[in-house]
XYZ file of C-alpha atoms in Angstrom:
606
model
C 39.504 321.379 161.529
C 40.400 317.861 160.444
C 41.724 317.994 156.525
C 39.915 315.701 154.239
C 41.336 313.417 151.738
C 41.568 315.521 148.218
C 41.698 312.305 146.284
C 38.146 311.869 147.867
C 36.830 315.203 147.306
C 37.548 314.330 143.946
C 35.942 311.329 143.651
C 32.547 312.571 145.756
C 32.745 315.734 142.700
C 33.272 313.428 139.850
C 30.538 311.245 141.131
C 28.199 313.868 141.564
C 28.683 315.346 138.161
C 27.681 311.713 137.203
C 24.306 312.034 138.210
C 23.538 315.630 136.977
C 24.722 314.404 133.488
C 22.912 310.988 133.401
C 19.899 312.487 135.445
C 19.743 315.430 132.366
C 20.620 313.136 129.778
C 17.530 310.920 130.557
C 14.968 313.907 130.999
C 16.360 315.426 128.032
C 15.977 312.650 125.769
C 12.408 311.566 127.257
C 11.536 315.221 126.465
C 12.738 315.299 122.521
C 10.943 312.307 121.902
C 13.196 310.283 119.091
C 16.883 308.859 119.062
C 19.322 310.558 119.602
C 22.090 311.556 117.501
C 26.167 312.265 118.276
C 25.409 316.072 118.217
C 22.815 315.693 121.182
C 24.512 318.422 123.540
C 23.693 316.542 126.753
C 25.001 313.089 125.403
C 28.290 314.493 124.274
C 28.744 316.347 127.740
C 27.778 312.811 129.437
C 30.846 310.916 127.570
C 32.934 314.191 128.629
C 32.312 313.447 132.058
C 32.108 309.099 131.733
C 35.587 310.384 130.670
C 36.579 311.920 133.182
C 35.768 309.341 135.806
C 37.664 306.735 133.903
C 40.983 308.389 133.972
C 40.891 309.101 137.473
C 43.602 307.871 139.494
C 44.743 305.810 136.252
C 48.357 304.722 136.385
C 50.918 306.180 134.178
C 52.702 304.441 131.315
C 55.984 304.560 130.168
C 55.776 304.242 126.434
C 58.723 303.597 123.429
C 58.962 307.843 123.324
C 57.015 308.962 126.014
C 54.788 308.259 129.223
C 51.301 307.465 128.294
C 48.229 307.417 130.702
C 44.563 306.436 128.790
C 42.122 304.495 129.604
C 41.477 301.918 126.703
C 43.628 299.794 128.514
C 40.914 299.018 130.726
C 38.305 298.754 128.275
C 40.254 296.038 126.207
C 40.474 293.818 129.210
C 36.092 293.763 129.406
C 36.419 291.453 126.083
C 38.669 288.991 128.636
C 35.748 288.830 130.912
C 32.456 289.483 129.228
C 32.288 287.196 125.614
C 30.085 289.570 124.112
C 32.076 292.875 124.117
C 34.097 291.008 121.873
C 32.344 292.027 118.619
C 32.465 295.787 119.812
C 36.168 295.716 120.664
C 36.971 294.166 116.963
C 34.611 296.915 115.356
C 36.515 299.487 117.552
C 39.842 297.994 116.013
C 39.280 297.729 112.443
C 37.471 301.260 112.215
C 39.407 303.405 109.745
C 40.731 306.725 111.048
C 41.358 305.948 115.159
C 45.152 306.244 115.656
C 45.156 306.803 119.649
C 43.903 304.682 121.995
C 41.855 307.273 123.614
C 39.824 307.439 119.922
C 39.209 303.781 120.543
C 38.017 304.210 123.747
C 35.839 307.213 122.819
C 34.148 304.735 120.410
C 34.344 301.869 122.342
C 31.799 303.940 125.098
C 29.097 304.629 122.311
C 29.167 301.479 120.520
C 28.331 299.907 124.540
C 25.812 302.571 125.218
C 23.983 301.839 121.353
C 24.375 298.616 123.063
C 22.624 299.067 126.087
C 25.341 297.144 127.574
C 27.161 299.737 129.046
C 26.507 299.475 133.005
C 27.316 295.330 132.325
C 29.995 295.900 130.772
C 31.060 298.647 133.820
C 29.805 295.882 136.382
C 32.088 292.954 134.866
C 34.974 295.264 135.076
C 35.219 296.761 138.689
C 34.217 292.914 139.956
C 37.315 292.122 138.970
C 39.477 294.427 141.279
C 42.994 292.674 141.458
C 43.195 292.786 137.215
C 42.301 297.028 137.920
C 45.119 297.336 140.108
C 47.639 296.768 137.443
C 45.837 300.375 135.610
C 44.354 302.091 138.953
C 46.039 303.636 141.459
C 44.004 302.277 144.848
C 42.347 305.394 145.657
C 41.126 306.047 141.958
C 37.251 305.969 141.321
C 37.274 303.022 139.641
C 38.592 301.131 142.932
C 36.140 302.545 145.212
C 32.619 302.116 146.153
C 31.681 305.449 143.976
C 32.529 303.523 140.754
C 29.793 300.651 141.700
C 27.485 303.370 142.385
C 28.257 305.037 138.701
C 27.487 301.802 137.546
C 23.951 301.588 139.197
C 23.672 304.772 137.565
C 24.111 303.844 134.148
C 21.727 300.654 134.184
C 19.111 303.624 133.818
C 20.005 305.057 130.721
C 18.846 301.825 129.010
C 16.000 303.288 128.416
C 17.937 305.589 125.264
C 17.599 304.677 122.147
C 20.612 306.247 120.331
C 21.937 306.437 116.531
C 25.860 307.102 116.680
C 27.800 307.737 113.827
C 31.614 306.466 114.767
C 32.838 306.184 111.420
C 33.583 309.565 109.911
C 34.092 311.487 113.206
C 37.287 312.479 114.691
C 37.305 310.850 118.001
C 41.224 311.555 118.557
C 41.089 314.854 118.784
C 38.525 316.042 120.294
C 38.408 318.260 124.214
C 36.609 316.936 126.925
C 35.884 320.262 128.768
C 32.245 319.919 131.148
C 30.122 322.643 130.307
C 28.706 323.337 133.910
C 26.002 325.535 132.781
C 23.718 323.054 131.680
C 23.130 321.737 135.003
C 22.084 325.107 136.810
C 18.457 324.797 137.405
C 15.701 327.597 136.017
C 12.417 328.227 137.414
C 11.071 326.150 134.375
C 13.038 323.198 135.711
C 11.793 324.028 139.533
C 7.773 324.117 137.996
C 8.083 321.172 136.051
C 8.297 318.266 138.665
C 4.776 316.998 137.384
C 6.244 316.646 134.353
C 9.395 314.321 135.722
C 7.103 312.271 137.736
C 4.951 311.314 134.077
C 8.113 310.751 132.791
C 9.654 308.418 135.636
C 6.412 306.007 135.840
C 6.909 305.852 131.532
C 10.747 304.882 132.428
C 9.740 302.362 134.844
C 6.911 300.897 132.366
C 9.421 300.688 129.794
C 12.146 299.294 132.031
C 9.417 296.633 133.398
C 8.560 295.478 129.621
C 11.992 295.202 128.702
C 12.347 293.195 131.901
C 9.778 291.108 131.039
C 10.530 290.421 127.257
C 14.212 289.508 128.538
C 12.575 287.057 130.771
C 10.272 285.614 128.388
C 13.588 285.384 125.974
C 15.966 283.470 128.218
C 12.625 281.204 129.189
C 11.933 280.577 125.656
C 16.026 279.448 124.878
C 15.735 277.087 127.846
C 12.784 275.420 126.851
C 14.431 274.670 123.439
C 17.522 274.108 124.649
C 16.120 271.423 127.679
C 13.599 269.866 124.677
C 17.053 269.515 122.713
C 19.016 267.803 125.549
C 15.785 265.627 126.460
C 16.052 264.384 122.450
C 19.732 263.792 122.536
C 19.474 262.176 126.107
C 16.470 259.633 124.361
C 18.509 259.013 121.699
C 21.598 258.171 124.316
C 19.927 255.949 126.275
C 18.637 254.212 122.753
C 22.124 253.472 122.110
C 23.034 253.037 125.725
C 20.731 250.162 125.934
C 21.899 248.437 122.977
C 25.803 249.065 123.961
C 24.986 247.521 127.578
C 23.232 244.505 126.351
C 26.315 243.462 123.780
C 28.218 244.834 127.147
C 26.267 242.120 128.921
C 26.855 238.812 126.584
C 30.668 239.426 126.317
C 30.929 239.899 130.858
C 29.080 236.451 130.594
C 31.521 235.022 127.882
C 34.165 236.666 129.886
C 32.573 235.665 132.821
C 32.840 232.183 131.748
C 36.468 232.359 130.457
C 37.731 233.933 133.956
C 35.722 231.320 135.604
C 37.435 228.508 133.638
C 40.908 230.065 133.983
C 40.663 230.272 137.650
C 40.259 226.676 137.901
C 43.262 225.611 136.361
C 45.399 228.576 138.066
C 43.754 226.811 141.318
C 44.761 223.369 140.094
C 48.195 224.691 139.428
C 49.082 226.634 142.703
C 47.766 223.463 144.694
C 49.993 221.313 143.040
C 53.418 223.784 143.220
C 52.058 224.750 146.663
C 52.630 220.723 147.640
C 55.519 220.111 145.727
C 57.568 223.425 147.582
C 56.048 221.858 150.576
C 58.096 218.631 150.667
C 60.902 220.422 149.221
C 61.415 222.555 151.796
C 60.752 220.486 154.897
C 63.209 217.824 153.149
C 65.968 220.922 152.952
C 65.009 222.238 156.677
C 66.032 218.903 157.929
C 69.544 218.899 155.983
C 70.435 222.064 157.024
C 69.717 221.472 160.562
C 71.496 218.057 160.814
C 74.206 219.586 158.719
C 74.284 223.028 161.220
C 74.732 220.249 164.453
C 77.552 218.661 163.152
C 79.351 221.245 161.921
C 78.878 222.977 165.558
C 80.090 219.819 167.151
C 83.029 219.834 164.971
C 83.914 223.677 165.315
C 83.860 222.778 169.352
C 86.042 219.603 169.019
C 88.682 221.881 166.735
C 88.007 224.839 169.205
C 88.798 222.804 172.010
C 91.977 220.737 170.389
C 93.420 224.095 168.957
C 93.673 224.876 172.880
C 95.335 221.909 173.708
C 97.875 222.104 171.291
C 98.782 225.908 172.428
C 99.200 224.840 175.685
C 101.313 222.296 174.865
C 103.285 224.734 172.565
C 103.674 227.047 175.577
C 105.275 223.988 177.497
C 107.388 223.041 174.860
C 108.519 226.604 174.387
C 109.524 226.673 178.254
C 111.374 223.630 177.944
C 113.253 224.551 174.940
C 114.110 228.209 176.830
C 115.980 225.900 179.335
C 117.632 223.635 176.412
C 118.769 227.236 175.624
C 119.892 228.082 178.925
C 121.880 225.362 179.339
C 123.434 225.509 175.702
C 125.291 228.382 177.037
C 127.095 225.737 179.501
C 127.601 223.323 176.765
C 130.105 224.231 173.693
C 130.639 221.214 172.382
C 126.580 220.283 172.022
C 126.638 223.043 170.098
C 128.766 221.998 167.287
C 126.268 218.931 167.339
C 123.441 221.213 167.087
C 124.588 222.887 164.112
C 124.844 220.037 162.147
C 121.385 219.149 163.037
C 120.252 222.659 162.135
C 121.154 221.592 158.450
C 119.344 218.533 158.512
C 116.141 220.733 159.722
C 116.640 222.926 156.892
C 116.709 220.267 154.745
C 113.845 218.585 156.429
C 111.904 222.330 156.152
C 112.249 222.023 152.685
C 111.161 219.041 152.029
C 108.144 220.248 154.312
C 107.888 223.792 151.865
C 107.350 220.781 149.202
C 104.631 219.005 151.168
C 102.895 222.538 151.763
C 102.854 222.669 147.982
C 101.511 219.574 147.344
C 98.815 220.506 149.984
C 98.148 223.410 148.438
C 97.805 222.285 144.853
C 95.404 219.543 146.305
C 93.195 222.387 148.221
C 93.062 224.301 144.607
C 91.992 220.671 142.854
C 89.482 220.491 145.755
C 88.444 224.180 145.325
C 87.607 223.592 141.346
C 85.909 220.346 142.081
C 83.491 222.471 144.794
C 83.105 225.089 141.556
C 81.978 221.854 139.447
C 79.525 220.936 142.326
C 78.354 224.396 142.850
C 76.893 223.801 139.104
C 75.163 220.521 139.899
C 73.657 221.952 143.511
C 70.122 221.035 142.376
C 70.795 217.133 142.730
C 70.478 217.566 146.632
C 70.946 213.633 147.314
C 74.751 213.388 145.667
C 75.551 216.380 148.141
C 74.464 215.054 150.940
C 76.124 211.857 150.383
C 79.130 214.179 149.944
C 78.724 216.024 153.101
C 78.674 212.675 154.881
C 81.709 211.858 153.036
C 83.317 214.984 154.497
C 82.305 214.152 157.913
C 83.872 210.886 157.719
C 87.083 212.221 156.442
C 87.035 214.933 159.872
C 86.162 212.157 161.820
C 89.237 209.790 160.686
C 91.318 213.158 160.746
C 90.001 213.841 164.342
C 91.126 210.326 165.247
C 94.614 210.719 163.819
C 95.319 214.218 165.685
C 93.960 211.957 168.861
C 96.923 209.514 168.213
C 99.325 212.259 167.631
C 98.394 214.092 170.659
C 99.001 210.682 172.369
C 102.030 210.226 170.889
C 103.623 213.719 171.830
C 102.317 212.918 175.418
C 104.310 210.123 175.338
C 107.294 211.647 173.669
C 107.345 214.178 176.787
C 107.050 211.233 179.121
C 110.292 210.234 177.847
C 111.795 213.700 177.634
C 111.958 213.556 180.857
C 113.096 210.736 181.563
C 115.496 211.268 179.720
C 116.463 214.561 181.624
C 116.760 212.544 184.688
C 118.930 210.628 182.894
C 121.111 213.567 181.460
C 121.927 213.855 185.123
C 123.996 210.669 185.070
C 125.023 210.746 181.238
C 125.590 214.619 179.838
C 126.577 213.310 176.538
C 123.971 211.020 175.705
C 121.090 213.140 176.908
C 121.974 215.915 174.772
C 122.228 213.679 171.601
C 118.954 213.038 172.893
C 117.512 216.266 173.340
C 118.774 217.056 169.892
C 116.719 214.523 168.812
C 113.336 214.904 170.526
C 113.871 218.630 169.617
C 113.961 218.103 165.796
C 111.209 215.360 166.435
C 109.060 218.068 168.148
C 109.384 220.093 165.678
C 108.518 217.601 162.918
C 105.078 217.192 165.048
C 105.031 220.768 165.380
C 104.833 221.347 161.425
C 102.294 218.482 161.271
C 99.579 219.886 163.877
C 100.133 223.350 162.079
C 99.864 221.520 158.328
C 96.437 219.567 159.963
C 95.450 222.874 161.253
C 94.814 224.505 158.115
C 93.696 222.003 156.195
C 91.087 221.483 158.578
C 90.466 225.553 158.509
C 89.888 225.006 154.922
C 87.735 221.708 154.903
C 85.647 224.237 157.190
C 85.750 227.425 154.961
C 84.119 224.857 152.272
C 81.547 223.947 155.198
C 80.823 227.585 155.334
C 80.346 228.063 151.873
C 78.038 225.017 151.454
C 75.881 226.084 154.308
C 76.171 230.042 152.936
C 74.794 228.336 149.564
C 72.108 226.226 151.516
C 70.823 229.638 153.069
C 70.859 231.180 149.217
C 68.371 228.128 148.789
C 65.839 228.774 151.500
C 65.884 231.676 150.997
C 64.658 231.389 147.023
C 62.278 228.661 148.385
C 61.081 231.562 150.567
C 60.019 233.834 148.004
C 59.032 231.288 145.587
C 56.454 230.696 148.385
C 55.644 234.627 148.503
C 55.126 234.558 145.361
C 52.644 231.555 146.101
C 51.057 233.682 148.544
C 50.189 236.789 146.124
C 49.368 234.671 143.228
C 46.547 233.766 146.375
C 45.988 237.365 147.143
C 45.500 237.928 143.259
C 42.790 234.836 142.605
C 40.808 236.498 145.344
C 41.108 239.637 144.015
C 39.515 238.221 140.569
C 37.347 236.170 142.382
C 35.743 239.611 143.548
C 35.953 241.416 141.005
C 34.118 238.542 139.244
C 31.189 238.962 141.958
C 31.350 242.391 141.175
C 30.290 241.951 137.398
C 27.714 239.309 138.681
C 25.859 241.547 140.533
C 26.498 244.807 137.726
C 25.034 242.463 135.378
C 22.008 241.388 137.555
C 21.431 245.074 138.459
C 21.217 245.693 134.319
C 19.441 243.001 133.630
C 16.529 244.463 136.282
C 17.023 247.901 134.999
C 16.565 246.208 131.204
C 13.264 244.243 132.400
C 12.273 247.900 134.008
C 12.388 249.509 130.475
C 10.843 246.722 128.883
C 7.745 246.729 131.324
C 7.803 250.542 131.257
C 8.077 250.287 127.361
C 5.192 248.045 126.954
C 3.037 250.153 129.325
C 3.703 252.857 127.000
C 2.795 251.355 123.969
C -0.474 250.268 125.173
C -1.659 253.959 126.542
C -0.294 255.279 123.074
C -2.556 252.627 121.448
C -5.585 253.529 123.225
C -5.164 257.097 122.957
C -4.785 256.531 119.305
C -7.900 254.124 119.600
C -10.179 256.833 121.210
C -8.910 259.566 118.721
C -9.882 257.163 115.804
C -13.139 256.591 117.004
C -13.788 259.893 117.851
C -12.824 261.365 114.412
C -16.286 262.490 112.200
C -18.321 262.741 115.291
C -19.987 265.955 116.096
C -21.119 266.182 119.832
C -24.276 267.799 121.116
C -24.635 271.398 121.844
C -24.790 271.666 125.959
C -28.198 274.241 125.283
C -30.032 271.487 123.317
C -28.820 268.731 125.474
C -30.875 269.338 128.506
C -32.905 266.187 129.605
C -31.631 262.225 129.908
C -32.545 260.276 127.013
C -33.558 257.313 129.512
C -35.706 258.913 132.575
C -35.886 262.519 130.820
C -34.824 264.143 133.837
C -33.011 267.712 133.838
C -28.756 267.258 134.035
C -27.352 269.099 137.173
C -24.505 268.765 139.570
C -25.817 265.812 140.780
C -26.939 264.387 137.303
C -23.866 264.634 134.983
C -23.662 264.227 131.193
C -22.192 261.058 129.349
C -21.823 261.057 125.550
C -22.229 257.468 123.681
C -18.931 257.483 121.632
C -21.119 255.670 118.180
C -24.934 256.909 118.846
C -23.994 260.408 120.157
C -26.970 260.154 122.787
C -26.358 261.647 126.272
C -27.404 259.934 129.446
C -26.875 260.889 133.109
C -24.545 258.845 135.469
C -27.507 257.650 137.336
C -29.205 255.964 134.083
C -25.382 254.317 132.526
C -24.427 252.623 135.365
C -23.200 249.585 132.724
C -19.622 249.058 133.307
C -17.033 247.387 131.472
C -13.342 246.824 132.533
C -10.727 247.083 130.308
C -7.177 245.310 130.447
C -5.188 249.257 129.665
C -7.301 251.131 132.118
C -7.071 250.236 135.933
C -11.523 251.583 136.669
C -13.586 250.001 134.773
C -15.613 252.599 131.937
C -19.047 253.058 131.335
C -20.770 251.925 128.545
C -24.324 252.793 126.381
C -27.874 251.004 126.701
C -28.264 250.692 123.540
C -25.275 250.658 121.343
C -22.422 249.100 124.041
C -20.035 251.920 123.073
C -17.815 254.183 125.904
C -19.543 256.670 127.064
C -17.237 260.001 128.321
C -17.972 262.204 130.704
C -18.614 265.988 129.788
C -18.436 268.847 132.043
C -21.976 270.457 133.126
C -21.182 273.887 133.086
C -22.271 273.930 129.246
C -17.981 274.223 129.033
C -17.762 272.036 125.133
């Protein structure tokens, strides 16, 4: 035997005893005929057992002292979600005497069900199912299907009309025990079915006109409320109009200004467009004749810098076998020292020369930092540049010479060691000589070397500055090209107004026409009702016969009043027509008096 659930055994009884008690409740109170009070035995035992199903499966508490479990947390959240349980819920709040909450739910339940608002209140409440979790357990009654079904339940006792006193009773201590004998059935209650039918087709009459006026209500509010907006929306569009045509002069006079402004901004960015131009083709052309020369020079220095290391390497051989051979000779040596301390001397008066180059590099170095001020007078530095280039080209020449000159001093070195052969004592003076000589040229080529490093560094810094140049040029000419981007952009945005203004302009001349149609019906309705005032039309029983061919009116023969005479003619007999400028048919008219005639209906209808 498979063992149900006893949380849902519970909630099938509790359910159950719902419908006995609301079933009883509403026979009862049909059957006693008047409202009913707070000691109405079947109404308490029906909030006994609404009671009941609210506290079941309801979460437990813990309190300051003690664990508390009631249910008008719940109830207090309806106010949250349902705007008008909030005047019940304050009522509940400030009534004297309730110290528990469970006395504030008690009277929170009759003040809804005085209310009639019970089951919506219910309804609002078990919609919102994750906000019941934090109070039910997820089995309880409230959380199940049973608890919408309770709910369905309750919409019928709407039809109770009950006067509760909540005041002076004492809600807080009462005992909600069901009294089970109430709902045993008799064999009064088994012959009396008759009776319940009478009484559920009154229900459903009363339920229908309650409907109905509830209808009639919320159609009523809407009505009002819709001829309220259509006012407000009247008078918006009043002041609409007038706000869009003082909107519509100041687009034009701003129309006018932008207009005028883009002009000279177009004026403007021609000219600077030009001007960059020719600027920056002129500097294009510097820097690449500039880039050439330097590149030839680099080469040239490149190429000379391996020259002289070769040579270097030759001289160092040679001087490896002056050594060798100084190993032979002792009394060169003694020579060779002296001359040792005529290099040193010579070295120092070199150190000096170094010194003097160097103070002249840091002389040239400040005048470059007085030029780097002035770089915006490009003509003075290129006429310095060529300068420059003269100065490498004279300096070329003279390293030319020199390199000449040293191939010609080793011409005669070795002559002159052919000639050591014959004469060992010259050709060591000699050697001594061309040694200290080499060396000399030596210190020169290494002197030239740097300065020309240096005159190059400058180069490098010129051209380094050049590139700083371009490449402001470059985004001076960006910014040329977004100040383009941005004209467009107002250029469209100007189109834009154009046709926002055109399209007001129709929906103005719309109004206008629409306006004047207006006043023209209006003024012919109010025409018609002026003439019309103080006549008194013909009974339909005495008008029976045309005034014209006397013939009987009929279906075929219709009646037409004369607005001024008050005679009646048939359509056949006015067939005068008139246009008129406010009516697109033209209208008939009387025989005799020239007046509008209108049409009544022939089923004697006034």
């Amino acid at each position: 035997v498979a063992v149900k659930d006893p949380t849902a055994v519970e909630r099938a009884n509790l359910l159950n005893m719902a419908k006995l008690s609301i079933k009883g409740l509403i026979e009862s109170a049909l059957s006693f005929g008047r409202t009913l009070d707070s000691d109405y035995p079947p109404l308490q035992q029906f909030f006994v057992v609404m009671e009941h199903c609210l506290k079941h499966g309801l979460k437990v508490r813990k309190s300051f002292l003690s664990y508390n479990k009631t249910i008008w947390g719940p109830l207090e959240l309806v106010e949250k979600l349902y705007p008008e349980a909030e005047e019940i819920a304050a009522s509940v709040r400030d009534l004297p005497g309730l110290k528990t909450p469970l006395g504030r739910a008690r009277a929170w339940l009759r003040l809804a069900l005085m209310q009639k608002k019970m089951a919506d209140y219910l309804r609002c409440l078990i919609i919102q199912r994750d906000l019941l979790s934090e109070f039910y357990e997820y089995h309880a009654l409230m959380m199940e299907e049973e608890g919408a079904v309770i709910v369905g339940l309750l919409v019928g006792l709407n039809v109770i009309d009950a006067n509760l006193c909540v005041k002076g009773e004492d809600l807080d201590s009462q005992v909600g025990v069901i009294d089970f004998s109430m709902y045993l059935k008799s064999d009064e209650d088994i012959g009396g079915k008759e009776r319940n039918v009478q009484i559920a087709a009154i229900l459903d009459q009363k339920n229908y006109v309650e409907e109905l006026n509830r209808q009639l209500n919320s159609t009523v509010n809407s009505l009002h409320a819709r001829v309220d907006s259509l006012e407000k929306s009247n008078t918006k569009l009043i002041e609409e109009l007038a706000i869009a045509k003082n909107n519509i002069i100041k687009l034009q006079e701003e129309n006018h200004q932008l207009r005028s402004e883009n002009t000279l901004i177009l004026m403007k960015t021609q000219h600077h467009l030009e001007v960059t131009k020719v600027d920056v083709e002129a500097e294009l052309q510097t820097y690449k004749q500039s880039r050439q020369g330097l590149d030839e020079m680099y080469n040239e220095a490149r190429r000379q810098l391996r020259e002289e290391s070769q040579l270097r390497q030759d001289m160092e051989n040679e001087l490896m076998v002056q050594v060798s051979m100084k190993h032979e000779i002792e009394l060169a040596m003694k020579l060779l020292e002296k001359d040792i301390h005529e290099k040193q001397d010579t070295l120092i008066g070199l150190r000096q020369q170094l010194d003097e180059v160097k103070a002249i590099n840091m002389e040239m170095y400040q005048k470059l930092q007085v030029t780097e001020d002035a770089m915006k007078e490009k003509n003075e530095i290129i006429s310095r540049l060529e300068d420059k280039t003269n100065q490498i080209n004279a300096t070329m020449k003279q390293l030319e010479q020199r390199l000449q000159q040293a191939e010609k001093a080793q011409m005669e070195a070795e002559s002159e060691d052919e000639k050591l052969k014959e004469e060992y004592v010259h050709k060591s003076e000699q050697l001594q000589r061309e040694f200290s000589q080499k060396e000399k040229q030596l210190l020169q080529l290494e002197t030239d070397l740097k300065i020309e490093k240096e005159w190059r560094q400058t180069l490098e810094d010129d051209l380094h500055k050049e590139k700083e140049t371009v490449s402001q040029l470059r985004i001076e000419t960006q910014e040329i090209v977004n100040l383009k981007k941005d004209f467009l952009r107002l250029q469209e945005k100007n189109r834009q107004l154009k046709n926002i203004c055109q399209d007001q302009e129709a929906a103005l001349q719309d109004l206008a026409s629409k306006l004047s149609e207006s006043k023209m019906k209006i003024e012919d309705i109010k025409e018609a009702n002026r003439v019309l005032q103080g006549q008194v039309w013909l009974k339909d029983k005495e008008a029976t016969h045309c005034k014209l061919c006397e013939k009987e009116f009929s279906l075929s023969k219709r009646k037409h009043h004369c607005r001024n005479c008050g005679e009646i003619f048939c359509n056949a007999c006015s067939d005068n027509e008139l246009p008129l400028p406010s009516s697109p048919k033209p209208v008939r008219v009387c025989d005799s008096c020239h007046a509008i005639l209108i049409q009544r209906c022939s089923f004697n209808v006034p």
